[in-house]
PDB file of C-alpha atoms and ligand atoms in Angstrom:
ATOM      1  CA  UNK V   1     -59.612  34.693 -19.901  1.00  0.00           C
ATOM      2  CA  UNK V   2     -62.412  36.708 -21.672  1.00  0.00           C
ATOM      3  CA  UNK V   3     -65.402  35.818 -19.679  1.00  0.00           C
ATOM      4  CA  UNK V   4     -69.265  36.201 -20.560  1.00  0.00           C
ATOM      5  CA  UNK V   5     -72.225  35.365 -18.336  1.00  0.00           C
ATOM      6  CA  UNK V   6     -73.667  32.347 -19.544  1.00  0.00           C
ATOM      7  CA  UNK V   7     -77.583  31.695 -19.198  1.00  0.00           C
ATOM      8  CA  UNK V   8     -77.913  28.813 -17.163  1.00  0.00           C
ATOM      9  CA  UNK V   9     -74.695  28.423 -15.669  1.00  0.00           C
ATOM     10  CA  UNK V  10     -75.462  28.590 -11.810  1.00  0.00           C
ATOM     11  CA  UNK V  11     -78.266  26.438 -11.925  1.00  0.00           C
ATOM     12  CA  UNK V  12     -76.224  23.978 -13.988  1.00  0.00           C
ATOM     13  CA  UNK V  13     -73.714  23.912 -11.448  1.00  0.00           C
ATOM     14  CA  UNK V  14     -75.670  24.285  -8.579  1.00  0.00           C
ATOM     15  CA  UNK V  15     -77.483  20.575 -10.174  1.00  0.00           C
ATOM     16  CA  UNK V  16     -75.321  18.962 -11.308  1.00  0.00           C
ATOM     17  CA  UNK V  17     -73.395  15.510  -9.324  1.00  0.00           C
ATOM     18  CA  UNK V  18     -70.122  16.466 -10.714  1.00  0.00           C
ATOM     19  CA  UNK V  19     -70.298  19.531  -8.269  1.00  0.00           C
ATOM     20  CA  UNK V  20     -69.736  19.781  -4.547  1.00  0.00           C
ATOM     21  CA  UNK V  21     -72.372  22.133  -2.774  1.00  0.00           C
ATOM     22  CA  UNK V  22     -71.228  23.795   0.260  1.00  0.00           C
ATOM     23  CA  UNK V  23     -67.837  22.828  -0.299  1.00  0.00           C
ATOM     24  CA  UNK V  24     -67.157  23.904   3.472  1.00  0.00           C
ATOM     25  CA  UNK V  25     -69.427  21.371   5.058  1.00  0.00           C
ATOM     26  CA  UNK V  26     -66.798  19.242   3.432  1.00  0.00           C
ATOM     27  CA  UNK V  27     -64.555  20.044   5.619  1.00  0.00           C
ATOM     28  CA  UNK V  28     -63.065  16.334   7.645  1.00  0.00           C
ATOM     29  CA  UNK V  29     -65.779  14.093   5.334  1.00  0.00           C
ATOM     30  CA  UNK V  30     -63.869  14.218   2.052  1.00  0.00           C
ATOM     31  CA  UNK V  31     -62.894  10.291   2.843  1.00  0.00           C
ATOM     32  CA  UNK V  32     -66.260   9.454   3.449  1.00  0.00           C
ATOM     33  CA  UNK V  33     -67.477  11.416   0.356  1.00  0.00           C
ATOM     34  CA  UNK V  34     -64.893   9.518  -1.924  1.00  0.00           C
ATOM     35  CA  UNK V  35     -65.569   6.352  -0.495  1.00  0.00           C
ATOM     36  CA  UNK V  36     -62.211   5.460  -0.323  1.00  0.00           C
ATOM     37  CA  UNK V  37     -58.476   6.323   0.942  1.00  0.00           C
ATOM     38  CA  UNK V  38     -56.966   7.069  -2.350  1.00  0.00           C
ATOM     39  CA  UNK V  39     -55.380  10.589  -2.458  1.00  0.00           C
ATOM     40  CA  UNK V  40     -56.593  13.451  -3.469  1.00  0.00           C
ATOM     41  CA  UNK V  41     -54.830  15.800  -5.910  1.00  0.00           C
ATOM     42  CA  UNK V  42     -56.590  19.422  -6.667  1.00  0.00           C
ATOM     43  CA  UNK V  43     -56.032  22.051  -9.810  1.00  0.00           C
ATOM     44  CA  UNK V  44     -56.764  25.793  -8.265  1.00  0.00           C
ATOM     45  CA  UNK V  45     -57.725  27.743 -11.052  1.00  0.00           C
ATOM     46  CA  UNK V  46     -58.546  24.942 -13.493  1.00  0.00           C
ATOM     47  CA  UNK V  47     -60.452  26.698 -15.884  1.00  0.00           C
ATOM     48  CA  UNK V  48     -62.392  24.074 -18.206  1.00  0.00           C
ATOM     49  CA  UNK V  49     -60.951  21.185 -16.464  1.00  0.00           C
ATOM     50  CA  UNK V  50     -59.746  18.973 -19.401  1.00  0.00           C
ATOM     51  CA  UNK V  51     -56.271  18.572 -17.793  1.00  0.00           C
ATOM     52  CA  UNK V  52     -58.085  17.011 -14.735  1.00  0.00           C
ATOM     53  CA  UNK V  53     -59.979  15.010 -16.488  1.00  0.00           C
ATOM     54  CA  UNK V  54     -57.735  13.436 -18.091  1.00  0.00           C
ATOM     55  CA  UNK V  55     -55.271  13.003 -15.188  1.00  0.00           C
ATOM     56  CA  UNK V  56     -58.696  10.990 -13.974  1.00  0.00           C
ATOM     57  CA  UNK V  57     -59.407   9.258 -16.984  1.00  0.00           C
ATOM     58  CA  UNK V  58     -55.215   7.632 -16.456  1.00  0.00           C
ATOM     59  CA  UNK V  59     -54.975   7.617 -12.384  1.00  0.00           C
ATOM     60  CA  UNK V  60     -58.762   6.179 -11.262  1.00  0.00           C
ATOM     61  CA  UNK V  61     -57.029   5.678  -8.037  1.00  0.00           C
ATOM     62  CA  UNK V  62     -56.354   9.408  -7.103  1.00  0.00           C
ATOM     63  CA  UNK V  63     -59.220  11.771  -6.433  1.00  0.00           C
ATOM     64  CA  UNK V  64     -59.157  15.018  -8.460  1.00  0.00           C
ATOM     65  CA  UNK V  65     -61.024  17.874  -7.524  1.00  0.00           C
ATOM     66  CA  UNK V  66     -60.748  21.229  -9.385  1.00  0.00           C
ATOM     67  CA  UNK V  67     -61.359  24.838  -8.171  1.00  0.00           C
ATOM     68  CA  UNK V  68     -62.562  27.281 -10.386  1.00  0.00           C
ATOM     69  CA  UNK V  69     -64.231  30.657  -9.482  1.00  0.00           C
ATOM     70  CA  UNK V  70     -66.294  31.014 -12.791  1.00  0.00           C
ATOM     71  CA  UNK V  71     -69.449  30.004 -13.365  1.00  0.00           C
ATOM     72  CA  UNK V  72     -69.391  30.632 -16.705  1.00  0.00           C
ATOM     73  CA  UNK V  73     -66.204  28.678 -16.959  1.00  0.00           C
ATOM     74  CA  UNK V  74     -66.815  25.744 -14.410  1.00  0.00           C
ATOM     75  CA  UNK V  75     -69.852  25.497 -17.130  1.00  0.00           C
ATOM     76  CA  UNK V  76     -67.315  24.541 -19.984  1.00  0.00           C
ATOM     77  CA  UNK V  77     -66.074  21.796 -17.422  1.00  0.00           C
ATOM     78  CA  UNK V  78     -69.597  20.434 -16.506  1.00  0.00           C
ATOM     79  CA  UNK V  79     -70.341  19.929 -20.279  1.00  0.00           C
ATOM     80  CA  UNK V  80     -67.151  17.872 -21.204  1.00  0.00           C
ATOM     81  CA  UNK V  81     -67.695  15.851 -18.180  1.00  0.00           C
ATOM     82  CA  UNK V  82     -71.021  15.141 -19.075  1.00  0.00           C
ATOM     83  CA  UNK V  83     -69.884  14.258 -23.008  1.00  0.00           C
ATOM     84  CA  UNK V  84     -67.784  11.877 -21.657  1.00  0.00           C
ATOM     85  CA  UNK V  85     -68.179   8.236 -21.749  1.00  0.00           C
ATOM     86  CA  UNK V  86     -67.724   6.443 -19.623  1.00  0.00           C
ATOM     87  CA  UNK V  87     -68.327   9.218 -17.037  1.00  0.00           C
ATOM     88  CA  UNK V  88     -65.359   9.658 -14.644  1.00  0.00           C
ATOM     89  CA  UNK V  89     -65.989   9.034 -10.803  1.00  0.00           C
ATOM     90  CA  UNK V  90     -62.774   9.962  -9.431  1.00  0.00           C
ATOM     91  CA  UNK V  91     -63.147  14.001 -10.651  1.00  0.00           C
ATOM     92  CA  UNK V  92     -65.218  16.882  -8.998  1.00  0.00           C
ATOM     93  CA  UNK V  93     -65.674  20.079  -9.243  1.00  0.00           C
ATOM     94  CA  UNK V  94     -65.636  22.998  -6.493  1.00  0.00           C
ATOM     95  CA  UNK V  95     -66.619  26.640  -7.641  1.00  0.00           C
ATOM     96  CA  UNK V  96     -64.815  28.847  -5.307  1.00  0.00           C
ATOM     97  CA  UNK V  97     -62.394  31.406  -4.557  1.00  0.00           C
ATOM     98  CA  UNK V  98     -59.107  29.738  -3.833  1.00  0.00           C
ATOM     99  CA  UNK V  99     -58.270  31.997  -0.626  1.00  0.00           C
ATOM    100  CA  UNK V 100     -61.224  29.609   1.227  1.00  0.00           C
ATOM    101  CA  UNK V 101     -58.841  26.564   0.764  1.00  0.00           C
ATOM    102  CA  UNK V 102     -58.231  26.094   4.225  1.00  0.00           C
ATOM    103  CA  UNK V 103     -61.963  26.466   5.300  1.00  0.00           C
ATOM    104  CA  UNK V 104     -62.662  23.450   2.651  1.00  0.00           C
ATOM    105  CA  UNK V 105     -60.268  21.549   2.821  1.00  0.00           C
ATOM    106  CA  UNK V 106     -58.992  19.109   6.267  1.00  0.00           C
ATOM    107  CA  UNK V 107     -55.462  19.917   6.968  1.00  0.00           C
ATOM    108  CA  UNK V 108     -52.207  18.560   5.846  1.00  0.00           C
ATOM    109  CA  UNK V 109     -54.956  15.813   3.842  1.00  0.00           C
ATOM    110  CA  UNK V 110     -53.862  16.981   0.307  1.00  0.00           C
ATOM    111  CA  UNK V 111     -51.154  14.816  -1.352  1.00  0.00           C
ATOM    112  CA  UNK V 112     -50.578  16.960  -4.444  1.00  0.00           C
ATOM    113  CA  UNK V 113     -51.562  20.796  -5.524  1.00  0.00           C
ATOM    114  CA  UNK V 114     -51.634  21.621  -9.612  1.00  0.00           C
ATOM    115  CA  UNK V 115     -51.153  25.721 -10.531  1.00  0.00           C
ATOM    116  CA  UNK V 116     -51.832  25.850 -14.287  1.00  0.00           C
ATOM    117  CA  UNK V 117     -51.294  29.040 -16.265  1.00  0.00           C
ATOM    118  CA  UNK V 118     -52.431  30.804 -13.581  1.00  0.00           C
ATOM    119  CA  UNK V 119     -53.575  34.522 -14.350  1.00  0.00           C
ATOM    120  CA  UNK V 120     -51.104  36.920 -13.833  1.00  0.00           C
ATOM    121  CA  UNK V 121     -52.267  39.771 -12.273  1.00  0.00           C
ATOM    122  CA  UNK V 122     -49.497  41.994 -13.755  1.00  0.00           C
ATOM    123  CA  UNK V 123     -49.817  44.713 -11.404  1.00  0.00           C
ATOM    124  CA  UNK V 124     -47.856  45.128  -8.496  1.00  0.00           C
ATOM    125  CA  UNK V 125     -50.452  46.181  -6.244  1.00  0.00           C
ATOM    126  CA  UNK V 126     -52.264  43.046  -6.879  1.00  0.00           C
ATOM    127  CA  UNK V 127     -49.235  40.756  -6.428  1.00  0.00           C
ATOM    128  CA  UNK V 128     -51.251  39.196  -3.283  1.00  0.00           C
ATOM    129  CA  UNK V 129     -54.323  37.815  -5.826  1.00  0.00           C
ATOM    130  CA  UNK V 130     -51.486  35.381  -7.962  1.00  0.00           C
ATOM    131  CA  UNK V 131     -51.833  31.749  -7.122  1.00  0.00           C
ATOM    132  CA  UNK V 132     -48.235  31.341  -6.517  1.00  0.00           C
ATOM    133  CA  UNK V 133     -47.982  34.288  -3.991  1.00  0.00           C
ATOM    134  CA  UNK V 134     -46.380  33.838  -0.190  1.00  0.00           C
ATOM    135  CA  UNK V 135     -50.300  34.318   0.645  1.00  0.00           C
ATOM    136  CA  UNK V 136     -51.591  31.553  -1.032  1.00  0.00           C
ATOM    137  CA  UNK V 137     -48.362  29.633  -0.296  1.00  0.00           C
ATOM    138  CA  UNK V 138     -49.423  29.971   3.634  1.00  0.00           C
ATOM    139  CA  UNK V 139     -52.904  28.529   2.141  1.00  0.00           C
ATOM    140  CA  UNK V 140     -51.230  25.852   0.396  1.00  0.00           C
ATOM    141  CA  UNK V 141     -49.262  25.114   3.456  1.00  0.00           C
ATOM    142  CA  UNK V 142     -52.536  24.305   5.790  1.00  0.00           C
ATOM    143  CA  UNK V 143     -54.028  22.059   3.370  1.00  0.00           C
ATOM    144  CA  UNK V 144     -51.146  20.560   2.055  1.00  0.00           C
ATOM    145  CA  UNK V 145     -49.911  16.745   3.627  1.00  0.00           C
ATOM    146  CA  UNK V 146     -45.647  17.430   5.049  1.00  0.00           C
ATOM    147  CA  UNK V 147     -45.177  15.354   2.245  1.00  0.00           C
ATOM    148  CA  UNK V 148     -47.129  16.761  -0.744  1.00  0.00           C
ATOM    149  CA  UNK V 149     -46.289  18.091  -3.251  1.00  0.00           C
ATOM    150  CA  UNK V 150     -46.753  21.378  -5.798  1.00  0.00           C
ATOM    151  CA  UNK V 151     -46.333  21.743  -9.627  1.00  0.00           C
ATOM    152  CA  UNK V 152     -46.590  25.108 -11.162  1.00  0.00           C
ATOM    153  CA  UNK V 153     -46.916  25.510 -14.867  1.00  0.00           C
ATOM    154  CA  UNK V 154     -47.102  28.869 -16.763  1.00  0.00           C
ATOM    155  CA  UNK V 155     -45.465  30.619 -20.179  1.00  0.00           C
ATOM    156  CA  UNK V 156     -45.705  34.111 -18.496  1.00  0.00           C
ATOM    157  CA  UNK V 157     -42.063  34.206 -17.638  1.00  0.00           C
ATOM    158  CA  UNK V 158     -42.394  37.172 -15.345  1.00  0.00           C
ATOM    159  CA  UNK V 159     -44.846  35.419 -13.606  1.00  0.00           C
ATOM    160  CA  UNK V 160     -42.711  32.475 -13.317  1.00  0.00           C
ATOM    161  CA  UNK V 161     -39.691  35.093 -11.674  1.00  0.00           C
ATOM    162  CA  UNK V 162     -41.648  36.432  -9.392  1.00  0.00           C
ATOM    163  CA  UNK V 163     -43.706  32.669  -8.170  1.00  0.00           C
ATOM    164  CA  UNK V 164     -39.537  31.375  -7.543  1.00  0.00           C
ATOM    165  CA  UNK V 165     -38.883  34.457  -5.530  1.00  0.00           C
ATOM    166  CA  UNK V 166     -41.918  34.082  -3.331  1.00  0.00           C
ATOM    167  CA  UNK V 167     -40.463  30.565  -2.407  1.00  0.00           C
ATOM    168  CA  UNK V 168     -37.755  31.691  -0.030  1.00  0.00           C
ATOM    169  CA  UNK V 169     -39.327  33.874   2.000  1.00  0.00           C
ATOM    170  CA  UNK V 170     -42.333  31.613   2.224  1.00  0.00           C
ATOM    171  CA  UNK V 171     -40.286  28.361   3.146  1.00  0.00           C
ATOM    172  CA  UNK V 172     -40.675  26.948   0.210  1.00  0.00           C
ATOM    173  CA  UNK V 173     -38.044  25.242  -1.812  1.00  0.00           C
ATOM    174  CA  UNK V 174     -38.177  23.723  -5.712  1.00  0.00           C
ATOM    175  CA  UNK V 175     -36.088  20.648  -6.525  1.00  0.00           C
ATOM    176  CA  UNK V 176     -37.067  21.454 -10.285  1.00  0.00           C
ATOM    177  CA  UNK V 177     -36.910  23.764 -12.279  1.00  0.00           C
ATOM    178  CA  UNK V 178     -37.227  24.263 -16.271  1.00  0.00           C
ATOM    179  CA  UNK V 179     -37.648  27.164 -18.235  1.00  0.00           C
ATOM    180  CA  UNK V 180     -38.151  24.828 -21.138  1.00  0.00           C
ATOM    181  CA  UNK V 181     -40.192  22.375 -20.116  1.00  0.00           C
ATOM    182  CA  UNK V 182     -41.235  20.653 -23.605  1.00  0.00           C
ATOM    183  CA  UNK V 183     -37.720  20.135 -24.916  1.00  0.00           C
ATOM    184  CA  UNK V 184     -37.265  18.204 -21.542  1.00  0.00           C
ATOM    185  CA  UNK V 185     -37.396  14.339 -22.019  1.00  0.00           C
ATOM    186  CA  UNK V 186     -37.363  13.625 -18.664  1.00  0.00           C
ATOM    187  CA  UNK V 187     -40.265  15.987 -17.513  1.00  0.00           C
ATOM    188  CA  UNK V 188     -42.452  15.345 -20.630  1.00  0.00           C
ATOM    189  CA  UNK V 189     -42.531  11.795 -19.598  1.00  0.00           C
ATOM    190  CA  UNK V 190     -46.433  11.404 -18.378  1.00  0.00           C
ATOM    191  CA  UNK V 191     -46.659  15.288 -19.214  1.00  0.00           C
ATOM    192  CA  UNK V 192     -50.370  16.395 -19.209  1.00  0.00           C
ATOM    193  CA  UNK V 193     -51.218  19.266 -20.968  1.00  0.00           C
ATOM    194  CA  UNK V 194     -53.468  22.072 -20.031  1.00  0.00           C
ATOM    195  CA  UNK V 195     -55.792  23.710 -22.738  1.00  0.00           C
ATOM    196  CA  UNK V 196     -53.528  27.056 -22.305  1.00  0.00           C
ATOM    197  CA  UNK V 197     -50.533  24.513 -22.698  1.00  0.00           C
ATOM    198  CA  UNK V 198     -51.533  23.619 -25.533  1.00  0.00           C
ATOM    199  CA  UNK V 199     -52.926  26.965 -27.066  1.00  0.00           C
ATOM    200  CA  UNK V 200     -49.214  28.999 -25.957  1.00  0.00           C
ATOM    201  CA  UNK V 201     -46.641  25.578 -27.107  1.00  0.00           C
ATOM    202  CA  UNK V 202     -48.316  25.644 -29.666  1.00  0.00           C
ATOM    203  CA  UNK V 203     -47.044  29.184 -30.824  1.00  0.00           C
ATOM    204  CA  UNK V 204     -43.990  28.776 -29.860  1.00  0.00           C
ATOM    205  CA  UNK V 205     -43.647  29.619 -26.037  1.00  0.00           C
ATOM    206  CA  UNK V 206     -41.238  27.907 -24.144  1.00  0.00           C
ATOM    207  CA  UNK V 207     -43.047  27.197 -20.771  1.00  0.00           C
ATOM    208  CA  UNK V 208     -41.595  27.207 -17.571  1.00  0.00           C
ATOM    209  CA  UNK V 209     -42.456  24.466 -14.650  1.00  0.00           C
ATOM    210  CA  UNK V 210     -41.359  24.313 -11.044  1.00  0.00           C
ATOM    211  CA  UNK V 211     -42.037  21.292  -8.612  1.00  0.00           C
ATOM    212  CA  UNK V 212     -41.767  20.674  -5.018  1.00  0.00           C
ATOM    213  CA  UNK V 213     -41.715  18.136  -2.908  1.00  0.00           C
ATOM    214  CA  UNK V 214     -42.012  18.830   0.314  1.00  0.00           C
TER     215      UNK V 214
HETATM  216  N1  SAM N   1     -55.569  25.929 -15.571  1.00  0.00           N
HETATM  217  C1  SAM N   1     -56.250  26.142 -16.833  1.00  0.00           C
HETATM  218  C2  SAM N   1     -55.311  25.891 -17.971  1.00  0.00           C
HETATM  219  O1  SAM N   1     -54.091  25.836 -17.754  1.00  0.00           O
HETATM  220  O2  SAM N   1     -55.793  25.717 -19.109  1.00  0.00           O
HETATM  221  C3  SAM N   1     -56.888  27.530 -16.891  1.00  0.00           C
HETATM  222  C4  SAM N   1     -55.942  28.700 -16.886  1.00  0.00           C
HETATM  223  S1  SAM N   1     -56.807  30.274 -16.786  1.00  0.00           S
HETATM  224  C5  SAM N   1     -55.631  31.417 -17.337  1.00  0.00           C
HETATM  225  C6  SAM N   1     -56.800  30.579 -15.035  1.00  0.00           C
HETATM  226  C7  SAM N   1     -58.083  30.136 -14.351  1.00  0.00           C
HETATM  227  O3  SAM N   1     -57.913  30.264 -12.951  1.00  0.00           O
HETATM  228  C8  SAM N   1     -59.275  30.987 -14.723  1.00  0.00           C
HETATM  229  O4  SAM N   1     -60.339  30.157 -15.136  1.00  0.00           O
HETATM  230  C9  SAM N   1     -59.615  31.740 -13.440  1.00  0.00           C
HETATM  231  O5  SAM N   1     -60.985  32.012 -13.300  1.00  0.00           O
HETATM  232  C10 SAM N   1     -59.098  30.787 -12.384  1.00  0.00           C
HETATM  233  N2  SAM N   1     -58.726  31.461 -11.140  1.00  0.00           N
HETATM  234  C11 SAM N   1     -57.883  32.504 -11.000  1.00  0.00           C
HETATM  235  N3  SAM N   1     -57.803  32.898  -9.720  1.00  0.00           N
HETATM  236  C12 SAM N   1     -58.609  32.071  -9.022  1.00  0.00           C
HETATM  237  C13 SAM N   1     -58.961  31.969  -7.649  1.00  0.00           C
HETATM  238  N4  SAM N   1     -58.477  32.829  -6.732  1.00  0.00           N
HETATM  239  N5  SAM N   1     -59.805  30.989  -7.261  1.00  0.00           N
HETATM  240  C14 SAM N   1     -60.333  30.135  -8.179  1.00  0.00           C
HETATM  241  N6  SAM N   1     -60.053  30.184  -9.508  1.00  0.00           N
HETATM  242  C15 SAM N   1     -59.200  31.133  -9.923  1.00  0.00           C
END
């Protein structure tokens, strides 16, 4: 993602309700902050958020909170939330790095985990930085409930080899897998795409989803 700094951007974020400050102080009030038992489903690198939102917009009873480590990008999010009408309670932002998931988060509280076209950090040395490494697997594995679950979507096919072979070693299993996933019925049933989703099908790359349930 090219990235520019936009004017404005912090203190936008930094005011605005659709935000969480100090995401750590967080930490064991999330049901009181929600108001409510409902679960709570997160997108780590969500970029301008319209695949939350409109997971929101068709589940109000799940509570969707996206990390993004961009200002400048968690901008883009704040701004379609705020265009929307009627404005949608069940979605918040965090901007954050991902590897502080455990300090936010309480643990085994999070029913589902979203990875969406997650960058792919194509060099070996910096294998450890990809959202669907063993590292961030152990993260996912603190804050995730015994029965959660995780969804991976990307159409960087080497990225998608090497995010299956980190399973194994990591514990991990998938009960599904597609390298194809829009000529799939089944899984395009309730399908929700991402902005990249929709900028890569739409040239023609297959994309490749994994899923497990714990
Ligand atoms: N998920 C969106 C989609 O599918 O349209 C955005 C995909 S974009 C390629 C990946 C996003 O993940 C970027 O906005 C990037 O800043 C964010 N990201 C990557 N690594 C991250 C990390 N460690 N913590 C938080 N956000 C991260």
């Amino acid at each position: 993602m090219r990235l520019r700094n936009i004017k404005g951007a912090t203190e936008a974020i930094e005011s605005s309700p659709y935000c969480i400050q100090a995401p750590a102080e967080m930490k064991n009030h999330w049901r009181e902050f929600f108001g409510n038992d409902n679960p709570i489903h997160i997108e780590v690198g969500m970029g301008k958020g319209r695949f939350l939102m409109n997971l929101a917009a068709l589940h109000p009873d799940i509570n969707y909170i996206g990390i993004e480590r961009y200002t400048s990008v968690l901008f883009r999010a704040i701004q379609k939330m705020e265009e929307d009408e009627p404005p949608l309670p069940n979605v918040h932002f965090i901007c954050m790095d991902a590897d502080e998931l455990p300090e936010v988060f309480d643990e085994k509280s999070i029913d589902k985990i979203y990875l969406n076209f997650s960058d792919p950090w194509p060099k070996d040395r910096h294998a450890k930085r990809r959202l669907t490494s063993r590292q961030f697997l152990a993260r996912y594995d603190q804050i995730l409930k015994p029965d959660g679950v995780l969804e991976f979507k990307t159409d960087n096919r080497p990225l998608f080899d090497f995010a299956i072979e980190e399973l194994e070693p990591a514990g991990w299993k998938a009960q599904v897998i597609t390298y194809d996933l829009h000529n799939d019925a089944a899984l395009m049933e309730g399908n929700v795409m991402t902005e990249y989703e929709e900028k890569f099908s739409s040239v023609g790359n297959p994309i490749c989803k994994y899923i497990i349930y714990r």
